[in-house]
Coordinates of C-alpha atoms in Angstrom, one line a residue:
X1 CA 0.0 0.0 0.0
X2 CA 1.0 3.8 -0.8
X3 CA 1.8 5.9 1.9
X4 CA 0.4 9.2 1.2
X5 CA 1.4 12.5 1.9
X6 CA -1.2 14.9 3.6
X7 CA -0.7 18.2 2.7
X8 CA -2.2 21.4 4.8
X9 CA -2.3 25.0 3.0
X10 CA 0.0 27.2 5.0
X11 CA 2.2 28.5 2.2
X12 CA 2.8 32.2 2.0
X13 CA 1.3 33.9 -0.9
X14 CA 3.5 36.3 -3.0
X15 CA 2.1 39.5 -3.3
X16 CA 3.0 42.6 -6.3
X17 CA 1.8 45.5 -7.3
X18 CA 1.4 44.7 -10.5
X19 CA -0.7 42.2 -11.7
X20 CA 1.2 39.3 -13.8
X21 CA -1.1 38.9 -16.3
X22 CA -0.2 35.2 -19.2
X23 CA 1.6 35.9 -21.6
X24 CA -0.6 33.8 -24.0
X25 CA 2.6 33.7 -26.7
X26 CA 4.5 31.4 -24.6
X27 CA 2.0 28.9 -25.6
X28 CA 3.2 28.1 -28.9
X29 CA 4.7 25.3 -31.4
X30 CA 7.1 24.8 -34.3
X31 CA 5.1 23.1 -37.5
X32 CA 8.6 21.7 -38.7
X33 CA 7.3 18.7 -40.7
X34 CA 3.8 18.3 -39.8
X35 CA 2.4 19.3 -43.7
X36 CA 4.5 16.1 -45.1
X37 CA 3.1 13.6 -42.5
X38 CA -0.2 15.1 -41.9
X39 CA -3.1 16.6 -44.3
X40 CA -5.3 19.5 -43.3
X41 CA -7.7 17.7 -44.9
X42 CA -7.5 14.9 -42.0
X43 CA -10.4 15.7 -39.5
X44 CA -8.5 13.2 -36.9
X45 CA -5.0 14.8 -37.1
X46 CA -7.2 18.3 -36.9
X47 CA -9.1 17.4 -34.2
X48 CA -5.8 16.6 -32.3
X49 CA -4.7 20.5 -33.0
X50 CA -7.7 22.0 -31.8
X51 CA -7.3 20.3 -28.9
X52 CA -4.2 21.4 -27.9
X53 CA -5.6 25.1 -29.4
X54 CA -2.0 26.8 -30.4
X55 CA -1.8 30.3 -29.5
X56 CA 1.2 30.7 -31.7
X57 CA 2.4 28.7 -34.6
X58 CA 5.9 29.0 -36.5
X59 CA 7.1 28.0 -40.0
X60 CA 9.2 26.7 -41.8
X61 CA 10.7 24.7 -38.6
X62 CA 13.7 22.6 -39.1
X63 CA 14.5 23.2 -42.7
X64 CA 14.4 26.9 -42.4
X65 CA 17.3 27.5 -43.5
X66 CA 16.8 26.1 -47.0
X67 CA 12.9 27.2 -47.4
X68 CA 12.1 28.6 -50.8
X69 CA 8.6 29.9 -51.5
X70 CA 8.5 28.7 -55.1
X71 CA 8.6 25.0 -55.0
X72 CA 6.8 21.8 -53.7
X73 CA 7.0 21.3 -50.0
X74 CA 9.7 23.1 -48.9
X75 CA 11.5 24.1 -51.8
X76 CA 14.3 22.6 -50.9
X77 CA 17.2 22.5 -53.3
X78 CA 19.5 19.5 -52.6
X79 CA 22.7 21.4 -53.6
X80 CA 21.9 24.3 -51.2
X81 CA 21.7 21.6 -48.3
X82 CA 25.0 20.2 -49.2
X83 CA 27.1 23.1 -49.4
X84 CA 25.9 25.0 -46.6
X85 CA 25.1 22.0 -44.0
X86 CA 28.2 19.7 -43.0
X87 CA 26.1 17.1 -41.0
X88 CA 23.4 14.8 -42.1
X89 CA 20.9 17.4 -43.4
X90 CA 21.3 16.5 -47.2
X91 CA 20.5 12.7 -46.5
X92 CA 17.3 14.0 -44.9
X93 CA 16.5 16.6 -47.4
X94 CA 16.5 13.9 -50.2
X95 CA 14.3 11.6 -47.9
X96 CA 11.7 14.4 -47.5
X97 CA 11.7 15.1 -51.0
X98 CA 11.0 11.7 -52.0
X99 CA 8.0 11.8 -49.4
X100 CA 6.6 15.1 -50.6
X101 CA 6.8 13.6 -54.8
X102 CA 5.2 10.2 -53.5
X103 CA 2.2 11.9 -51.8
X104 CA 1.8 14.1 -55.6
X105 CA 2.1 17.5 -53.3
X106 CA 2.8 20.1 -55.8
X107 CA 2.1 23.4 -54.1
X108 CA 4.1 24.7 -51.6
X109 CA 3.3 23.9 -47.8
X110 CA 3.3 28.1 -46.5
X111 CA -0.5 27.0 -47.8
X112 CA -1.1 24.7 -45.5
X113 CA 0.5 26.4 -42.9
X114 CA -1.5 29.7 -43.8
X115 CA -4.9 27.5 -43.4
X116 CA -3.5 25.9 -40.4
X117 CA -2.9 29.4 -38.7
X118 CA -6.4 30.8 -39.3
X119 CA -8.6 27.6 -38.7
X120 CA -6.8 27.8 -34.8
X121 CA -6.5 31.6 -34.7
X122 CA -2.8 31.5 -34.1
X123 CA -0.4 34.4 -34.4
X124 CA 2.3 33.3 -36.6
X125 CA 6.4 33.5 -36.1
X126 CA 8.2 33.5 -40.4
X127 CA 12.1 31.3 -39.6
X128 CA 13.5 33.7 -42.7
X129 CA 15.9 32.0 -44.6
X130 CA 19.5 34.1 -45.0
X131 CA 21.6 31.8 -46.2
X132 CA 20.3 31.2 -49.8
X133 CA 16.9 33.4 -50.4
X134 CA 17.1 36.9 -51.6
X135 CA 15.8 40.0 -49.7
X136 CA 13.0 40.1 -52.1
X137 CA 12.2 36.5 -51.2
X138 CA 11.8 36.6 -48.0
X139 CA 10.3 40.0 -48.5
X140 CA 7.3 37.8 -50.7
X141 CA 6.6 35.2 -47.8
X142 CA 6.1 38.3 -45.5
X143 CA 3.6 39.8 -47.8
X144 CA 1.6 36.2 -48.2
X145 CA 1.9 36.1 -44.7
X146 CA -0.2 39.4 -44.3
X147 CA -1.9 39.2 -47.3
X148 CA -3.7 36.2 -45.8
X149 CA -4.5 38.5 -42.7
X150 CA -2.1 36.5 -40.1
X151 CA -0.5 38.6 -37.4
X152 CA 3.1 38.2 -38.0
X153 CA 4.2 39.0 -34.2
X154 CA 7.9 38.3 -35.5
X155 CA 10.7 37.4 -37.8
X156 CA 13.6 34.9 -37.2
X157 CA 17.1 35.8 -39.1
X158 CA 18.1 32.3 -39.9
X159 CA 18.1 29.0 -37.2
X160 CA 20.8 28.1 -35.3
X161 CA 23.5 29.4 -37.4
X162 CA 26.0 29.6 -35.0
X163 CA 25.8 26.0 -34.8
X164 CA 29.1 24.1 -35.7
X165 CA 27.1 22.3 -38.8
X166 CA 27.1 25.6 -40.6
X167 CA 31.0 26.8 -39.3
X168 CA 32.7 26.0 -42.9
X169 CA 30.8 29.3 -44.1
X170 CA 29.2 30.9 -41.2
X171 CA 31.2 33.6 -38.7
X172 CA 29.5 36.1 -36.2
X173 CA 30.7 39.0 -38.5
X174 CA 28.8 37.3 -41.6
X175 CA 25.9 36.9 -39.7
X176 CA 25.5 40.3 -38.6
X177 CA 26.7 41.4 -41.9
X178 CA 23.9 39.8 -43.3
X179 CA 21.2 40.0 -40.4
X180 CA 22.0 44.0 -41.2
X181 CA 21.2 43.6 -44.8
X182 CA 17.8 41.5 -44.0
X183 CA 17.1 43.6 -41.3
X184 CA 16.7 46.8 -43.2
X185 CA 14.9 45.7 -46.0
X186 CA 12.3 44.3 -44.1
X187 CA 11.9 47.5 -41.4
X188 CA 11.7 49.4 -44.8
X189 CA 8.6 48.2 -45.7
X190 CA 7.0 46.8 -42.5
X191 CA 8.9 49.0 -39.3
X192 CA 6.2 47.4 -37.2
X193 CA 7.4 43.6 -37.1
X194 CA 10.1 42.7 -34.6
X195 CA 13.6 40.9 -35.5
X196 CA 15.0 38.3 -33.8
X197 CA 18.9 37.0 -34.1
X198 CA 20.2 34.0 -33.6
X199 CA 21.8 33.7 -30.6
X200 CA 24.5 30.6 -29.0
X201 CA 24.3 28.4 -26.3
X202 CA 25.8 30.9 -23.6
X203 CA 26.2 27.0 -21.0
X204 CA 28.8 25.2 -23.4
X205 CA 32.1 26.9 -22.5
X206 CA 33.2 27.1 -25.5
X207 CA 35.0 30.5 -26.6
X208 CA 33.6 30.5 -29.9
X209 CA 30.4 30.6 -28.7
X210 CA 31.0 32.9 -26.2
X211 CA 32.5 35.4 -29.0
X212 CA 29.8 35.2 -30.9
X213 CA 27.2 36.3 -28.4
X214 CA 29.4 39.2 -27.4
X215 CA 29.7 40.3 -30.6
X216 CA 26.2 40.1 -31.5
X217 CA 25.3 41.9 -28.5
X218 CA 27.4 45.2 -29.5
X219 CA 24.9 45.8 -32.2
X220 CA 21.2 47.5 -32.2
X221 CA 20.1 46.8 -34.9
X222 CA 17.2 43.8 -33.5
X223 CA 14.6 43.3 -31.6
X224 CA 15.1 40.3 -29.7
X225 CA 17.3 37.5 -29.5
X226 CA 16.4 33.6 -30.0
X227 CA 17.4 30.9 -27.9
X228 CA 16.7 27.0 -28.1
X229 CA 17.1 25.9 -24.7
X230 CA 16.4 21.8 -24.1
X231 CA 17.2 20.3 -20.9
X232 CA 20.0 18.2 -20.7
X233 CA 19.5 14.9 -18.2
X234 CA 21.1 12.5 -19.9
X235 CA 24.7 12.3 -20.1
X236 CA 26.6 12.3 -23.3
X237 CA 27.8 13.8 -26.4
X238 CA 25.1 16.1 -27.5
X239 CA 24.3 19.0 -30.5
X240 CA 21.3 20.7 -31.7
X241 CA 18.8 19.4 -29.5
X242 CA 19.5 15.6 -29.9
X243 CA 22.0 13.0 -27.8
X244 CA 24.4 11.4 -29.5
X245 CA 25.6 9.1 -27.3
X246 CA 24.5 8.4 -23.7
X247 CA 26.7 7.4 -20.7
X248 CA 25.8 5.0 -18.5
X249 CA 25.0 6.1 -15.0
X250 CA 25.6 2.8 -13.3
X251 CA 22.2 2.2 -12.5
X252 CA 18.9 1.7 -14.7
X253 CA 14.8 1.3 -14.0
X254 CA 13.9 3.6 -11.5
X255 CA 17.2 4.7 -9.5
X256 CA 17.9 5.7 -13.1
X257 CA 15.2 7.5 -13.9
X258 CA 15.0 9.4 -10.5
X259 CA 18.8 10.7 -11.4
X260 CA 16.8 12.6 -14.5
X261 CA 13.9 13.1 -12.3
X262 CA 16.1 15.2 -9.9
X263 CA 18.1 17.2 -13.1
X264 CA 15.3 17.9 -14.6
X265 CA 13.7 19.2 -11.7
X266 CA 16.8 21.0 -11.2
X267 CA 16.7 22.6 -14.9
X268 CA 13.2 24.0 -14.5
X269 CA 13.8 25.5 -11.0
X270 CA 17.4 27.0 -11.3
X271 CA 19.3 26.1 -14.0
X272 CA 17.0 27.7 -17.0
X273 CA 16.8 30.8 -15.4
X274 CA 20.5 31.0 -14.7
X275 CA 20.7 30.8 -18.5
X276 CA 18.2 33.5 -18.9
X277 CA 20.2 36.0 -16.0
X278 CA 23.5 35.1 -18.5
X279 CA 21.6 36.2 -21.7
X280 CA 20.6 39.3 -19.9
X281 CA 23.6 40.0 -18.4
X282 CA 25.5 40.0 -22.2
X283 CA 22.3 41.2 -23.6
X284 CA 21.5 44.0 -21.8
X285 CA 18.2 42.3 -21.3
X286 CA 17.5 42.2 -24.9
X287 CA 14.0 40.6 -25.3
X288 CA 14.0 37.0 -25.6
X289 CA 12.5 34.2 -28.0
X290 CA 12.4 31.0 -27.3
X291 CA 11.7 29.5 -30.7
X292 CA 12.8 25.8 -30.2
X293 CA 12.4 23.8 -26.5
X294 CA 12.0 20.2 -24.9
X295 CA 14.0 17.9 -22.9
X296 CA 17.1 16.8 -24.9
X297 CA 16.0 14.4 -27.6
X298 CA 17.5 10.9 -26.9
X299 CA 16.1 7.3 -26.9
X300 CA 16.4 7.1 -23.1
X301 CA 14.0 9.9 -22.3
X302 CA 12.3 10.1 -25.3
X303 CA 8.1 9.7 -25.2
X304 CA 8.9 9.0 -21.5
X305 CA 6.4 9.9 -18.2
X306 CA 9.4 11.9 -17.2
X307 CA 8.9 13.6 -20.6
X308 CA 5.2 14.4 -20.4
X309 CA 5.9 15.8 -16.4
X310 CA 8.7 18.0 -17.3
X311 CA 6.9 19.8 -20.5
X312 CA 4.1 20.8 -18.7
X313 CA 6.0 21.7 -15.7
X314 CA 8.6 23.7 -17.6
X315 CA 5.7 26.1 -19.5
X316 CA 4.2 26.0 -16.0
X317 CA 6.9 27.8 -14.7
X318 CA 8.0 29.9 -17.5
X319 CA 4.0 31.2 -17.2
X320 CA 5.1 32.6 -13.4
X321 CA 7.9 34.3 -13.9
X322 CA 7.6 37.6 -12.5
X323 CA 9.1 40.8 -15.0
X324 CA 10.2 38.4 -17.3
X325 CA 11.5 39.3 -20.7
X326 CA 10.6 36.1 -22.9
X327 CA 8.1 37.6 -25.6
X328 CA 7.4 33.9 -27.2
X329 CA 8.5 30.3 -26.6
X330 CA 7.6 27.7 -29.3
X331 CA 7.6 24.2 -28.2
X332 CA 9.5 21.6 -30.7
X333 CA 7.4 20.5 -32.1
X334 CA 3.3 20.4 -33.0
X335 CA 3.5 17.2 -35.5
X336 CA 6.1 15.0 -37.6
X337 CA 8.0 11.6 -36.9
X338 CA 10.4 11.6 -33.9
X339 CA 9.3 10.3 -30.8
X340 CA 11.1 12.8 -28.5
X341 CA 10.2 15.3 -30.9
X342 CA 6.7 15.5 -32.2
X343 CA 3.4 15.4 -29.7
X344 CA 1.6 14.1 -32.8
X345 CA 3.5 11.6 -34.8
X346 CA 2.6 9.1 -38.3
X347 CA 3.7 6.0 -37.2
X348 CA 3.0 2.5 -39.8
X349 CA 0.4 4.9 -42.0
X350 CA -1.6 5.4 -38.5
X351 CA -1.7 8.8 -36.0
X352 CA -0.7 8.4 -33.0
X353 CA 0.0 11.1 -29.8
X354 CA 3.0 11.0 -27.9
X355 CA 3.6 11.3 -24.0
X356 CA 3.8 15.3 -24.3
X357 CA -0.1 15.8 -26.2
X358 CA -1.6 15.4 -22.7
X359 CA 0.9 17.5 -21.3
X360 CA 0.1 20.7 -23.5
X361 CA -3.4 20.2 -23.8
X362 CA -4.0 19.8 -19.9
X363 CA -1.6 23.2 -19.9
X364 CA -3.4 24.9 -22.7
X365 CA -6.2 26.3 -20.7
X366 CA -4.0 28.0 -18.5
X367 CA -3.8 30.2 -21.9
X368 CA -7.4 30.7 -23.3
X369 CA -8.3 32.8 -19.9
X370 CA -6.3 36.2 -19.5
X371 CA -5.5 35.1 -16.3
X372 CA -3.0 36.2 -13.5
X373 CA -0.3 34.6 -12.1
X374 CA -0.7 34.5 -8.3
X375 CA 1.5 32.4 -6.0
X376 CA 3.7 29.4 -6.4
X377 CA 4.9 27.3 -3.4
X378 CA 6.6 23.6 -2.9
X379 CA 4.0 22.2 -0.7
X380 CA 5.9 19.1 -0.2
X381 CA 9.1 17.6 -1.1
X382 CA 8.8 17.4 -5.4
X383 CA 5.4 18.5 -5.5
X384 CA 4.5 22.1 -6.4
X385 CA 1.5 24.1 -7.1
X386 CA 0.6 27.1 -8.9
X387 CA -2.5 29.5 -8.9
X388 CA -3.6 31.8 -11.2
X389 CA -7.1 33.9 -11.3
X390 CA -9.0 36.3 -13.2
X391 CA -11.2 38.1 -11.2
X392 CA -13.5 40.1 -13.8
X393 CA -14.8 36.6 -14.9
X394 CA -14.6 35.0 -11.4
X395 CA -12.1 32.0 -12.5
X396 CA -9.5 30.5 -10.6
X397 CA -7.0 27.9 -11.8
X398 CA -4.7 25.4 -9.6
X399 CA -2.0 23.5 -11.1
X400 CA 0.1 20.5 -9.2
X401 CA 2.6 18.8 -10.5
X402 CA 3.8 16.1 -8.7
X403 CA 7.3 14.3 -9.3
X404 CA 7.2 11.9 -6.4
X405 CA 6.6 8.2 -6.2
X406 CA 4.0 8.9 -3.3
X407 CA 0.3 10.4 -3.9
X408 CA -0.1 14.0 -1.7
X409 CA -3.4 14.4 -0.4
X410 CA -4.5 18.5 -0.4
X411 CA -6.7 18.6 2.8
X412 CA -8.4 21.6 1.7
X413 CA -12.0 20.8 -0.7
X414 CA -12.5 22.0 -3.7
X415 CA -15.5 22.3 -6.3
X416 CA -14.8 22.4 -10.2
X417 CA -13.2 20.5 -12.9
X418 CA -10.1 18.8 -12.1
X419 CA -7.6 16.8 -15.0
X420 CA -5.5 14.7 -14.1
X421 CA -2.3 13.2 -16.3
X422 CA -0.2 10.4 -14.8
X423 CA 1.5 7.1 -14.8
X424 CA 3.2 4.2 -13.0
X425 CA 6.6 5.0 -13.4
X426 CA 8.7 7.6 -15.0
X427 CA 10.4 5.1 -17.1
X428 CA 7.2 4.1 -18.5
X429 CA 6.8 5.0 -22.3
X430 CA 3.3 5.8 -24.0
X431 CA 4.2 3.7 -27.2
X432 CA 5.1 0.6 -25.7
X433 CA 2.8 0.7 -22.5
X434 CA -0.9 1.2 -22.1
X435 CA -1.4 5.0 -22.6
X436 CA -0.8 7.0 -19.6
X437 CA -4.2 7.6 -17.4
X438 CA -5.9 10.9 -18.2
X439 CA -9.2 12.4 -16.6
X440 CA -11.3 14.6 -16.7
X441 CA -14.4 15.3 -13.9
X442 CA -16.6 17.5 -11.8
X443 CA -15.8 17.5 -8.4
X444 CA -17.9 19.1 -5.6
X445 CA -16.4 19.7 -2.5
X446 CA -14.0 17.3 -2.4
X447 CA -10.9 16.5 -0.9
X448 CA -8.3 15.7 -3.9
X449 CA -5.2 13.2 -4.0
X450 CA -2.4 14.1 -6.2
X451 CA -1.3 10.6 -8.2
X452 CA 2.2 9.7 -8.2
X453 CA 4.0 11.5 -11.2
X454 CA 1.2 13.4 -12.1
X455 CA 0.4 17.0 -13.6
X456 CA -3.2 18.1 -12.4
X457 CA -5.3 20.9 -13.2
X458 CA -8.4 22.3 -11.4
X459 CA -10.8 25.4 -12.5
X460 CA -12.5 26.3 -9.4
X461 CA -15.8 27.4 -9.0
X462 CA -15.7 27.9 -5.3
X463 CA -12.6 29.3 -3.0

């Protein structure tokens, strides 16, 4: 039998002056390949997206950097790939080309992506290509983009460019050379929509790196920086989101898992916004884009429990923070083929949801309300609430999420609609097991119990 924690409210509330009203633009996704994997036309894979109801939706995605408007898919011209990518993009690129020809799509996917953004009513981030499209290219997306009455709440200059797959051709003093160039073509004609530059990893150590931010940070010339922050709890060789290799921790099963538990616990609590003091500090608290996030990618942690809890506890958290300067935060990503990747994947011709749908669409909600960030507390060792209200339409919203292997029992009664999402073990992986528990009911008056690795959600019709 469980033992259960029993939990009495006598946490101090944190008071401000000002009210911290949701940003409802931290609740976004990258589209990366969702338009080769999935039709619009699809009421099932649809259904799943208005479910999670994006508030913000991003293209191109992963192959940004080679987009062309005028082309199938997404334009992508193989010889571009290969001369400006050192890695394994070209293999790729000829993969997803062979997909797009063998499903007869002949216009390009911005289309989709267009019909996408106004059948949710999302805002709409453009990932500019600067390494091979002209000015008056990217100048043309930008114009469909409005044209089709999307609000355009921003501009990318390029993805990840200072990553060491695109070194051979790629220096800070290029980028800005070229960032400049885009920059004022596109203030030219529309002075209204920021620019973001592509920032490096500032927790690397690497000189490079750190040159590259210091140099970008001398100019004035943008509106906000990007940053693709992933948790790292796995150890091993990693780049651009993804593990390489893993080293083994000694242990496995649950010891194992409560090792990543514990880091990524860690991450959401202290080390991300260490990261974010560090971009200020160099940045001169610039504003801040979070256009790509997740835990790491790897096979380990990948479609895990631990997975789902983290996701919905790190947008949680990034939803309290008090006088913060992140303007948007895309989530990698809505739909494609990775496991660790996509919360809706194509899998043997079928559609199936991975461990992190649940996660976003139990969070979503804590989006669609104007509400206000209120208080935050521990209430017991791994378990932590949050509560947010909006008083002009009498609404209150708890959160939990609870990382320990023990159910908590809140002694105080409530009266609403309470989710729950949780599983048996952290380990546990939503492919390979029975899918993880999710609920949805009316309670009145009730005591609740928190379940073991769980993310719980109540809107209160009663204090």
């Amino acid at each position: 039998m469980r033992s259960i924690f029993v939990i009495l409210f006598s946490f101090i509330t944190i008071q401000t002056s000002s009210q911290n009203v949701i940003n409802e633009d931290l609740f976004g996704f990258r589209t990366s390949l969702a338009f080769i994997f999935f039709s619009l036309e699809d009421t099932n894979f649809m259904n799943k997206v208005h479910e999670i109801s994006p508030n913000v939706l991003s293209f191109p995605g992963g192959f940004g950097n080679f987009y062309h408007l005028h082309g199938s898919g997404y334009g992508l011209n193989l010889s571009e790939v290969e001369k400006y990518h050192k890695k394994s993009k070209l293999k790729t690129a000829k993969t997803l080309n062979k997909l797009i020809a063998s499903k007869g799509d002949t216009e390009n996917y911005i289309y989709d992506f267009i019909k996408m953004a106004k059948l949710t009513k999302s805002r709409v981030i453009y990932n500019a290509n600067i390494i091979s499209s002209s000015v008056s290219e990217v100048l043309e997306v930008i114009k469909i983009l409005i044209d089709n009455d999307l609000e355009l709440i921003g501009v990318e200059l390029g993805g990840e460019l200072s990553n060491r797959s695109y070194s051979h051709f790629m220096t800070i003093e290029k980028y800005i050379n070229s960032s400049k160039k885009y920059t004022d073509s596109i203030k030219h004609v529309y002075p209204e929509i920021p620019i973001a530059v592509v920032s490096a990893p500032n927790n690397r150590g690497s000189r490079i790196l750190e040159n590259w931010n210091n140099q970008l940070a001398k100019e004035d010339f943008y509106d906000a920086i990007v940053i693709h922050p992933y948790a790292k709890v796995v150890k091993g060789k990693d780049v651009a989101g993804r593990m390489l290799t893993v080293i083994p921790e000694g242990v496995e099963g649950t010891a194992l898992y409560e090792i990543y538990k514990d880091r990524a616990v860690k991450y959401i609590m202290s080390d991300f916004k260490n990261e974010i003091i560090k971009y200020n500090t160099t940045y001169q608290d610039k504003r801040i884009w979070l256009t790509e996030w997740n835990l790491q990618m790897s096979e380990k942690t990948g479609n895990s429990l631990l997975q789902a809890l983290f996701v919905a506890h790190q947008i949680i958290e990034l939803s309290s923070l008090r006088k913060s300067n992140i303007d948007i935060a895309t989530f990698h990503n809505l739909a494609g083929r990775t496991l660790s990747g996509s919360m809706i994947m194509r899998s043997n011709k079928e559609l199936k949801i991975n461990a992190t749908f649940n996660s976003m669409k139990i969070v979503s909600r804590l989006f669609d309300h104007s509400l206000v960030f209120e208080h935050k507390s521990n209430i017991s060792n791994n378990c932590f609430e949050y509560y947010y209200y909006n008083a002009s339409q009498n609404k209150q919203f708890y959160y939990w999420i609870n990382w320990s292997s023990k159910p908590v029992k809140l002694v105080s009664r409530f009266t609403g609609f309470k989710t729950e999402y949780y599983g048996a073990n952290l380990f546990d992986k939503m492919s390979l097991n029975t899918p993880f528990e999710y609920n949805e009911v009316f309670i009145e008056n009730k005591e609740i119990i928190l379940m073991p690795f769980s993310i719980n959600a109540l809107e209160s019709l009663s204090n």
